[in-house]
């Protein structure tokens, strides 16, 4: 299952897999991340109804994932109001902001770096998921949380810092690229286990000057040694953590608004966005997907829209996909 949450003019994409909620980066970022892969953007017939804030849900089809949402053509603005954080997370994040601001370059600071420095990194959604989880770890262990993605392009091409400055700036060259003092298993022991047998590993982590990680954990995963996240409110809490860390790069905002104007005209249009992942760009040897499956995905969207009482005449459906089969039969779309 997948859905996309729209709160206070901010967009947060949610995918639920095996009961784990994965926070996905906004659909516009997905477009820019895959420009070299000739991502297709297809819209249905447009309308010019006033925009409104709401949320909706959809489900996966075949080997792809899909998302639906409601938003307006200005929904990606980085100047929009932030999601209101429920307690105790609002207080936790504000206290961590003070700590981070005061200690980022302190001689006594310890660092936790979410990194992607080469091949083997996960997709954008999994990376964001892991980033939000490691922020929980950094808060619990009083580490300075930083993020450094250089592959396939610098993260700041897409996302910029918001409440805290997480950029790897002002440090000696290759400062964070030294070998870790802990193995990944030892790192996991500092978060997921709490029977007492890991006390020595926890002390080792507490003493570590820096640790970089590329791993992925669902944001709200139950971790014995971390402040808990209520799974019933993981969407709202995850949106709050995401917006604590990130804003969209202005280039992304302008590009997204340009796409929407091209599709729907200059007026504000309330629309649903569906990201349909096919992966034939990344994996050329994958069995081709039939156009009938594309039709099935669209029909699924129509059914889901009807279930949540969304009028697709007044609220168009925007399909974002890397499905090359569609490009062959609709080269101008």
JSON list of N, CA and C in Angstrom, two decimals, residues 90-153:
[
{"chain": "A", "resi": 90, "resn": "UNK", "atom": "N", "xyz": [7.77, 17.47, 19.39]},
{"chain": "A", "resi": 90, "resn": "UNK", "atom": "CA", "xyz": [8.06, 18.88, 19.17]},
{"chain": "A", "resi": 90, "resn": "UNK", "atom": "C", "xyz": [9.16, 19.34, 20.12]},
{"chain": "A", "resi": 91, "resn": "UNK", "atom": "N", "xyz": [9.01, 19.01, 21.39]},
{"chain": "A", "resi": 91, "resn": "UNK", "atom": "CA", "xyz": [10.02, 19.40, 22.39]},
{"chain": "A", "resi": 91, "resn": "UNK", "atom": "C", "xyz": [11.34, 18.70, 22.13]},
{"chain": "A", "resi": 92, "resn": "UNK", "atom": "N", "xyz": [11.30, 17.41, 21.81]},
{"chain": "A", "resi": 92, "resn": "UNK", "atom": "CA", "xyz": [12.53, 16.65, 21.54]},
{"chain": "A", "resi": 92, "resn": "UNK", "atom": "C", "xyz": [13.31, 17.30, 20.39]},
{"chain": "A", "resi": 93, "resn": "UNK", "atom": "N", "xyz": [12.62, 17.65, 19.32]},
{"chain": "A", "resi": 93, "resn": "UNK", "atom": "CA", "xyz": [13.30, 18.23, 18.16]},
{"chain": "A", "resi": 93, "resn": "UNK", "atom": "C", "xyz": [13.84, 19.62, 18.45]},
{"chain": "A", "resi": 94, "resn": "UNK", "atom": "N", "xyz": [13.08, 20.42, 19.18]},
{"chain": "A", "resi": 94, "resn": "UNK", "atom": "CA", "xyz": [13.57, 21.77, 19.49]},
{"chain": "A", "resi": 94, "resn": "UNK", "atom": "C", "xyz": [14.78, 21.72, 20.42]},
{"chain": "A", "resi": 95, "resn": "UNK", "atom": "N", "xyz": [14.77, 20.81, 21.37]},
{"chain": "A", "resi": 95, "resn": "UNK", "atom": "CA", "xyz": [15.94, 20.65, 22.24]},
{"chain": "A", "resi": 95, "resn": "UNK", "atom": "C", "xyz": [17.15, 20.17, 21.44]},
{"chain": "A", "resi": 96, "resn": "UNK", "atom": "N", "xyz": [16.90, 19.27, 20.49]},
{"chain": "A", "resi": 96, "resn": "UNK", "atom": "CA", "xyz": [18.02, 18.79, 19.67]},
{"chain": "A", "resi": 96, "resn": "UNK", "atom": "C", "xyz": [18.54, 19.90, 18.76]},
{"chain": "A", "resi": 97, "resn": "UNK", "atom": "N", "xyz": [17.66, 20.74, 18.26]},
{"chain": "A", "resi": 97, "resn": "UNK", "atom": "CA", "xyz": [18.10, 21.87, 17.44]},
{"chain": "A", "resi": 97, "resn": "UNK", "atom": "C", "xyz": [19.06, 22.75, 18.22]},
{"chain": "A", "resi": 98, "resn": "UNK", "atom": "N", "xyz": [18.72, 23.07, 19.46]},
{"chain": "A", "resi": 98, "resn": "UNK", "atom": "CA", "xyz": [19.61, 23.89, 20.30]},
{"chain": "A", "resi": 98, "resn": "UNK", "atom": "C", "xyz": [20.96, 23.20, 20.48]},
{"chain": "A", "resi": 99, "resn": "UNK", "atom": "N", "xyz": [20.92, 21.90, 20.75]},
{"chain": "A", "resi": 99, "resn": "UNK", "atom": "CA", "xyz": [22.15, 21.12, 20.93]},
{"chain": "A", "resi": 99, "resn": "UNK", "atom": "C", "xyz": [22.99, 21.13, 19.66]},
{"chain": "A", "resi": 100, "resn": "UNK", "atom": "N", "xyz": [22.34, 20.89, 18.53]},
{"chain": "A", "resi": 100, "resn": "UNK", "atom": "CA", "xyz": [23.05, 20.82, 17.25]},
{"chain": "A", "resi": 100, "resn": "UNK", "atom": "C", "xyz": [23.67, 22.17, 16.89]},
{"chain": "A", "resi": 101, "resn": "UNK", "atom": "N", "xyz": [22.90, 23.24, 17.06]},
{"chain": "A", "resi": 101, "resn": "UNK", "atom": "CA", "xyz": [23.40, 24.58, 16.73]},
{"chain": "A", "resi": 101, "resn": "UNK", "atom": "C", "xyz": [24.64, 24.94, 17.55]},
{"chain": "A", "resi": 102, "resn": "UNK", "atom": "N", "xyz": [24.65, 24.53, 18.80]},
{"chain": "A", "resi": 102, "resn": "UNK", "atom": "CA", "xyz": [25.74, 24.91, 19.70]},
{"chain": "A", "resi": 102, "resn": "UNK", "atom": "C", "xyz": [26.97, 24.03, 19.54]},
{"chain": "A", "resi": 103, "resn": "UNK", "atom": "N", "xyz": [26.80, 22.82, 19.04]},
{"chain": "A", "resi": 103, "resn": "UNK", "atom": "CA", "xyz": [27.89, 21.84, 19.12]},
{"chain": "A", "resi": 103, "resn": "UNK", "atom": "C", "xyz": [28.38, 21.29, 17.79]},
{"chain": "A", "resi": 104, "resn": "UNK", "atom": "N", "xyz": [27.85, 21.76, 16.66]},
{"chain": "A", "resi": 104, "resn": "UNK", "atom": "CA", "xyz": [28.23, 21.16, 15.38]},
{"chain": "A", "resi": 104, "resn": "UNK", "atom": "C", "xyz": [29.74, 21.13, 15.18]},
{"chain": "A", "resi": 105, "resn": "UNK", "atom": "N", "xyz": [30.43, 22.19, 15.54]},
{"chain": "A", "resi": 105, "resn": "UNK", "atom": "CA", "xyz": [31.88, 22.25, 15.34]},
{"chain": "A", "resi": 105, "resn": "UNK", "atom": "C", "xyz": [32.64, 22.28, 16.66]},
{"chain": "A", "resi": 106, "resn": "UNK", "atom": "N", "xyz": [32.01, 21.81, 17.71]},
{"chain": "A", "resi": 106, "resn": "UNK", "atom": "CA", "xyz": [32.69, 21.76, 19.01]},
{"chain": "A", "resi": 106, "resn": "UNK", "atom": "C", "xyz": [33.80, 20.71, 18.98]},
{"chain": "A", "resi": 107, "resn": "UNK", "atom": "N", "xyz": [34.94, 20.98, 19.63]},
{"chain": "A", "resi": 107, "resn": "UNK", "atom": "CA", "xyz": [36.02, 19.98, 19.68]},
{"chain": "A", "resi": 107, "resn": "UNK", "atom": "C", "xyz": [35.59, 18.67, 20.31]},
{"chain": "A", "resi": 108, "resn": "UNK", "atom": "N", "xyz": [34.57, 18.72, 21.16]},
{"chain": "A", "resi": 108, "resn": "UNK", "atom": "CA", "xyz": [34.11, 17.52, 21.86]},
{"chain": "A", "resi": 108, "resn": "UNK", "atom": "C", "xyz": [32.92, 16.85, 21.18]},
{"chain": "A", "resi": 109, "resn": "UNK", "atom": "N", "xyz": [32.51, 17.36, 20.05]},
{"chain": "A", "resi": 109, "resn": "UNK", "atom": "CA", "xyz": [31.32, 16.82, 19.38]},
{"chain": "A", "resi": 109, "resn": "UNK", "atom": "C", "xyz": [31.59, 15.42, 18.84]},
{"chain": "A", "resi": 110, "resn": "UNK", "atom": "N", "xyz": [30.51, 14.62, 18.82]},
{"chain": "A", "resi": 110, "resn": "UNK", "atom": "CA", "xyz": [30.53, 13.31, 18.19]},
{"chain": "A", "resi": 110, "resn": "UNK", "atom": "C", "xyz": [29.51, 13.33, 17.05]},
{"chain": "A", "resi": 111, "resn": "UNK", "atom": "N", "xyz": [29.78, 12.56, 16.01]},
{"chain": "A", "resi": 111, "resn": "UNK", "atom": "CA", "xyz": [29.01, 12.71, 14.77]},
{"chain": "A", "resi": 111, "resn": "UNK", "atom": "C", "xyz": [28.42, 11.38, 14.29]},
{"chain": "A", "resi": 112, "resn": "UNK", "atom": "N", "xyz": [27.21, 11.49, 13.76]},
{"chain": "A", "resi": 112, "resn": "UNK", "atom": "CA", "xyz": [26.57, 10.37, 13.06]},
{"chain": "A", "resi": 112, "resn": "UNK", "atom": "C", "xyz": [26.22, 10.88, 11.66]},
{"chain": "A", "resi": 113, "resn": "UNK", "atom": "N", "xyz": [26.82, 10.26, 10.64]},
{"chain": "A", "resi": 113, "resn": "UNK", "atom": "CA", "xyz": [26.70, 10.76, 9.27]},
{"chain": "A", "resi": 113, "resn": "UNK", "atom": "C", "xyz": [25.93, 9.75, 8.42]},
{"chain": "A", "resi": 114, "resn": "UNK", "atom": "N", "xyz": [24.80, 10.20, 7.87]},
{"chain": "A", "resi": 114, "resn": "UNK", "atom": "CA", "xyz": [24.06, 9.40, 6.89]},
{"chain": "A", "resi": 114, "resn": "UNK", "atom": "C", "xyz": [24.68, 9.68, 5.53]},
{"chain": "A", "resi": 115, "resn": "UNK", "atom": "N", "xyz": [25.29, 8.67, 4.91]},
{"chain": "A", "resi": 115, "resn": "UNK", "atom": "CA", "xyz": [26.09, 8.94, 3.72]},
{"chain": "A", "resi": 115, "resn": "UNK", "atom": "C", "xyz": [25.67, 8.10, 2.52]},
{"chain": "A", "resi": 116, "resn": "UNK", "atom": "N", "xyz": [25.95, 8.66, 1.34]},
{"chain": "A", "resi": 116, "resn": "UNK", "atom": "CA", "xyz": [25.94, 7.92, 0.08]},
{"chain": "A", "resi": 116, "resn": "UNK", "atom": "C", "xyz": [27.07, 8.49, -0.74]},
{"chain": "A", "resi": 117, "resn": "UNK", "atom": "N", "xyz": [28.19, 7.80, -0.77]},
{"chain": "A", "resi": 117, "resn": "UNK", "atom": "CA", "xyz": [29.40, 8.29, -1.42]},
{"chain": "A", "resi": 117, "resn": "UNK", "atom": "C", "xyz": [29.74, 7.52, -2.69]},
{"chain": "A", "resi": 118, "resn": "UNK", "atom": "N", "xyz": [28.89, 6.62, -3.11]},
{"chain": "A", "resi": 118, "resn": "UNK", "atom": "CA", "xyz": [29.19, 5.85, -4.32]},
{"chain": "A", "resi": 118, "resn": "UNK", "atom": "C", "xyz": [28.05, 4.93, -4.67]},
{"chain": "A", "resi": 119, "resn": "UNK", "atom": "N", "xyz": [28.34, 3.90, -5.44]},
{"chain": "A", "resi": 119, "resn": "UNK", "atom": "CA", "xyz": [27.32, 2.94, -5.84]},
{"chain": "A", "resi": 119, "resn": "UNK", "atom": "C", "xyz": [26.88, 2.10, -4.64]},
{"chain": "A", "resi": 120, "resn": "UNK", "atom": "N", "xyz": [25.72, 1.48, -4.78]},
{"chain": "A", "resi": 120, "resn": "UNK", "atom": "CA", "xyz": [25.22, 0.61, -3.73]},
{"chain": "A", "resi": 120, "resn": "UNK", "atom": "C", "xyz": [24.26, 1.28, -2.78]},
{"chain": "A", "resi": 121, "resn": "UNK", "atom": "N", "xyz": [24.00, 2.57, -2.97]},
{"chain": "A", "resi": 121, "resn": "UNK", "atom": "CA", "xyz": [23.05, 3.27, -2.11]},
{"chain": "A", "resi": 121, "resn": "UNK", "atom": "C", "xyz": [21.62, 2.88, -2.49]},
{"chain": "A", "resi": 122, "resn": "UNK", "atom": "N", "xyz": [20.72, 3.08, -1.57]},
{"chain": "A", "resi": 122, "resn": "UNK", "atom": "CA", "xyz": [19.32, 2.77, -1.83]},
{"chain": "A", "resi": 122, "resn": "UNK", "atom": "C", "xyz": [18.68, 3.88, -2.65]},
{"chain": "A", "resi": 123, "resn": "UNK", "atom": "N", "xyz": [17.41, 3.68, -3.01]},
{"chain": "A", "resi": 123, "resn": "UNK", "atom": "CA", "xyz": [16.65, 4.71, -3.70]},
{"chain": "A", "resi": 123, "resn": "UNK", "atom": "C", "xyz": [16.31, 5.85, -2.77]},
{"chain": "A", "resi": 124, "resn": "UNK", "atom": "N", "xyz": [15.75, 6.90, -3.34]},
{"chain": "A", "resi": 124, "resn": "UNK", "atom": "CA", "xyz": [15.49, 8.11, -2.57]},
{"chain": "A", "resi": 124, "resn": "UNK", "atom": "C", "xyz": [14.60, 7.84, -1.35]},
{"chain": "A", "resi": 125, "resn": "UNK", "atom": "N", "xyz": [13.55, 7.04, -1.54]},
{"chain": "A", "resi": 125, "resn": "UNK", "atom": "CA", "xyz": [12.65, 6.77, -0.43]},
{"chain": "A", "resi": 125, "resn": "UNK", "atom": "C", "xyz": [13.32, 6.05, 0.72]},
{"chain": "A", "resi": 126, "resn": "UNK", "atom": "N", "xyz": [14.10, 5.00, 0.40]},
{"chain": "A", "resi": 126, "resn": "UNK", "atom": "CA", "xyz": [14.80, 4.26, 1.44]},
{"chain": "A", "resi": 126, "resn": "UNK", "atom": "C", "xyz": [15.84, 5.13, 2.14]},
{"chain": "A", "resi": 127, "resn": "UNK", "atom": "N", "xyz": [16.47, 6.00, 1.39]},
{"chain": "A", "resi": 127, "resn": "UNK", "atom": "CA", "xyz": [17.48, 6.87, 2.01]},
{"chain": "A", "resi": 127, "resn": "UNK", "atom": "C", "xyz": [16.83, 7.83, 3.00]},
{"chain": "A", "resi": 128, "resn": "UNK", "atom": "N", "xyz": [15.70, 8.40, 2.60]},
{"chain": "A", "resi": 128, "resn": "UNK", "atom": "CA", "xyz": [14.99, 9.31, 3.51]},
{"chain": "A", "resi": 128, "resn": "UNK", "atom": "C", "xyz": [14.54, 8.56, 4.75]},
{"chain": "A", "resi": 129, "resn": "UNK", "atom": "N", "xyz": [14.02, 7.35, 4.53]},
{"chain": "A", "resi": 129, "resn": "UNK", "atom": "CA", "xyz": [13.62, 6.49, 5.64]},
{"chain": "A", "resi": 129, "resn": "UNK", "atom": "C", "xyz": [14.78, 6.30, 6.61]},
{"chain": "A", "resi": 130, "resn": "UNK", "atom": "N", "xyz": [15.94, 5.93, 6.09]},
{"chain": "A", "resi": 130, "resn": "UNK", "atom": "CA", "xyz": [17.10, 5.72, 6.94]},
{"chain": "A", "resi": 130, "resn": "UNK", "atom": "C", "xyz": [17.57, 6.99, 7.61]},
{"chain": "A", "resi": 131, "resn": "UNK", "atom": "N", "xyz": [17.47, 8.11, 6.91]},
{"chain": "A", "resi": 131, "resn": "UNK", "atom": "CA", "xyz": [17.89, 9.39, 7.49]},
{"chain": "A", "resi": 131, "resn": "UNK", "atom": "C", "xyz": [17.04, 9.74, 8.71]},
{"chain": "A", "resi": 132, "resn": "UNK", "atom": "N", "xyz": [15.73, 9.54, 8.62]},
{"chain": "A", "resi": 132, "resn": "UNK", "atom": "CA", "xyz": [14.87, 9.86, 9.74]},
{"chain": "A", "resi": 132, "resn": "UNK", "atom": "C", "xyz": [15.13, 8.93, 10.92]},
{"chain": "A", "resi": 133, "resn": "UNK", "atom": "N", "xyz": [15.43, 7.67, 10.63]},
{"chain": "A", "resi": 133, "resn": "UNK", "atom": "CA", "xyz": [15.74, 6.75, 11.72]},
{"chain": "A", "resi": 133, "resn": "UNK", "atom": "C", "xyz": [17.05, 7.14, 12.40]},
{"chain": "A", "resi": 134, "resn": "UNK", "atom": "N", "xyz": [18.09, 7.44, 11.61]},
{"chain": "A", "resi": 134, "resn": "UNK", "atom": "CA", "xyz": [19.37, 7.78, 12.24]},
{"chain": "A", "resi": 134, "resn": "UNK", "atom": "C", "xyz": [19.29, 9.11, 12.98]},
{"chain": "A", "resi": 135, "resn": "UNK", "atom": "N", "xyz": [18.36, 9.98, 12.59]},
{"chain": "A", "resi": 135, "resn": "UNK", "atom": "CA", "xyz": [18.14, 11.19, 13.40]},
{"chain": "A", "resi": 135, "resn": "UNK", "atom": "C", "xyz": [17.66, 10.80, 14.79]},
{"chain": "A", "resi": 136, "resn": "UNK", "atom": "N", "xyz": [16.78, 9.82, 14.88]},
{"chain": "A", "resi": 136, "resn": "UNK", "atom": "CA", "xyz": [16.35, 9.34, 16.20]},
{"chain": "A", "resi": 136, "resn": "UNK", "atom": "C", "xyz": [17.54, 8.84, 17.01]},
{"chain": "A", "resi": 137, "resn": "UNK", "atom": "N", "xyz": [18.45, 8.12, 16.35]},
{"chain": "A", "resi": 137, "resn": "UNK", "atom": "CA", "xyz": [19.64, 7.61, 17.04]},
{"chain": "A", "resi": 137, "resn": "UNK", "atom": "C", "xyz": [20.51, 8.77, 17.53]},
{"chain": "A", "resi": 138, "resn": "UNK", "atom": "N", "xyz": [20.72, 9.75, 16.66]},
{"chain": "A", "resi": 138, "resn": "UNK", "atom": "CA", "xyz": [21.56, 10.90, 17.02]},
{"chain": "A", "resi": 138, "resn": "UNK", "atom": "C", "xyz": [20.98, 11.66, 18.20]},
{"chain": "A", "resi": 139, "resn": "UNK", "atom": "N", "xyz": [19.67, 11.82, 18.21]},
{"chain": "A", "resi": 139, "resn": "UNK", "atom": "CA", "xyz": [19.02, 12.51, 19.33]},
{"chain": "A", "resi": 139, "resn": "UNK", "atom": "C", "xyz": [19.24, 11.75, 20.63]},
{"chain": "A", "resi": 140, "resn": "UNK", "atom": "N", "xyz": [19.04, 10.44, 20.59]},
{"chain": "A", "resi": 140, "resn": "UNK", "atom": "CA", "xyz": [19.16, 9.63, 21.80]},
{"chain": "A", "resi": 140, "resn": "UNK", "atom": "C", "xyz": [20.57, 9.64, 22.35]},
{"chain": "A", "resi": 141, "resn": "UNK", "atom": "N", "xyz": [21.57, 9.60, 21.48]},
{"chain": "A", "resi": 141, "resn": "UNK", "atom": "CA", "xyz": [22.96, 9.46, 21.92]},
{"chain": "A", "resi": 141, "resn": "UNK", "atom": "C", "xyz": [23.75, 10.76, 21.88]},
{"chain": "A", "resi": 142, "resn": "UNK", "atom": "N", "xyz": [23.04, 11.88, 21.69]},
{"chain": "A", "resi": 142, "resn": "UNK", "atom": "CA", "xyz": [23.70, 13.20, 21.69]},
{"chain": "A", "resi": 142, "resn": "UNK", "atom": "C", "xyz": [24.82, 13.26, 20.66]},
{"chain": "A", "resi": 143, "resn": "UNK", "atom": "N", "xyz": [24.52, 12.80, 19.46]},
{"chain": "A", "resi": 143, "resn": "UNK", "atom": "CA", "xyz": [25.46, 12.90, 18.35]},
{"chain": "A", "resi": 143, "resn": "UNK", "atom": "C", "xyz": [25.01, 14.04, 17.42]},
{"chain": "A", "resi": 144, "resn": "UNK", "atom": "N", "xyz": [25.97, 14.67, 16.75]},
{"chain": "A", "resi": 144, "resn": "UNK", "atom": "CA", "xyz": [25.64, 15.67, 15.74]},
{"chain": "A", "resi": 144, "resn": "UNK", "atom": "C", "xyz": [25.29, 14.94, 14.45]},
{"chain": "A", "resi": 145, "resn": "UNK", "atom": "N", "xyz": [24.04, 15.11, 14.01]},
{"chain": "A", "resi": 145, "resn": "UNK", "atom": "CA", "xyz": [23.56, 14.40, 12.82]},
{"chain": "A", "resi": 145, "resn": "UNK", "atom": "C", "xyz": [23.91, 15.21, 11.58]},
{"chain": "A", "resi": 146, "resn": "UNK", "atom": "N", "xyz": [24.58, 14.54, 10.62]},
{"chain": "A", "resi": 146, "resn": "UNK", "atom": "CA", "xyz": [24.94, 15.15, 9.35]},
{"chain": "A", "resi": 146, "resn": "UNK", "atom": "C", "xyz": [24.52, 14.22, 8.22]},
{"chain": "A", "resi": 147, "resn": "UNK", "atom": "N", "xyz": [24.39, 14.77, 7.04]},
{"chain": "A", "resi": 147, "resn": "UNK", "atom": "CA", "xyz": [24.04, 13.94, 5.89]},
{"chain": "A", "resi": 147, "resn": "UNK", "atom": "C", "xyz": [24.89, 14.38, 4.70]},
{"chain": "A", "resi": 148, "resn": "UNK", "atom": "N", "xyz": [25.42, 13.40, 3.97]},
{"chain": "A", "resi": 148, "resn": "UNK", "atom": "CA", "xyz": [26.29, 13.69, 2.84]},
{"chain": "A", "resi": 148, "resn": "UNK", "atom": "C", "xyz": [26.03, 12.69, 1.73]},
{"chain": "A", "resi": 149, "resn": "UNK", "atom": "N", "xyz": [25.19, 13.08, 0.78]},
{"chain": "A", "resi": 149, "resn": "UNK", "atom": "CA", "xyz": [24.94, 12.26, -0.40]},
{"chain": "A", "resi": 149, "resn": "UNK", "atom": "C", "xyz": [25.62, 12.93, -1.59]},
{"chain": "A", "resi": 150, "resn": "UNK", "atom": "N", "xyz": [26.48, 12.20, -2.25]},
{"chain": "A", "resi": 150, "resn": "UNK", "atom": "CA", "xyz": [27.13, 12.74, -3.44]},
{"chain": "A", "resi": 150, "resn": "UNK", "atom": "C", "xyz": [26.78, 11.94, -4.69]},
{"chain": "A", "resi": 151, "resn": "UNK", "atom": "N", "xyz": [26.04, 10.85, -4.54]},
{"chain": "A", "resi": 151, "resn": "UNK", "atom": "CA", "xyz": [25.71, 9.98, -5.67]},
{"chain": "A", "resi": 151, "resn": "UNK", "atom": "C", "xyz": [24.20, 9.79, -5.75]},
{"chain": "A", "resi": 152, "resn": "UNK", "atom": "N", "xyz": [23.57, 9.97, -6.90]},
{"chain": "A", "resi": 152, "resn": "UNK", "atom": "CA", "xyz": [24.15, 10.31, -8.20]},
{"chain": "A", "resi": 152, "resn": "UNK", "atom": "C", "xyz": [24.46, 11.79, -8.36]},
{"chain": "A", "resi": 153, "resn": "UNK", "atom": "N", "xyz": [24.03, 12.61, -7.38]},
{"chain": "A", "resi": 153, "resn": "UNK", "atom": "CA", "xyz": [24.31, 14.04, -7.38]},
{"chain": "A", "resi": 153, "resn": "UNK", "atom": "C", "xyz": [24.23, 14.51, -5.94]}
]
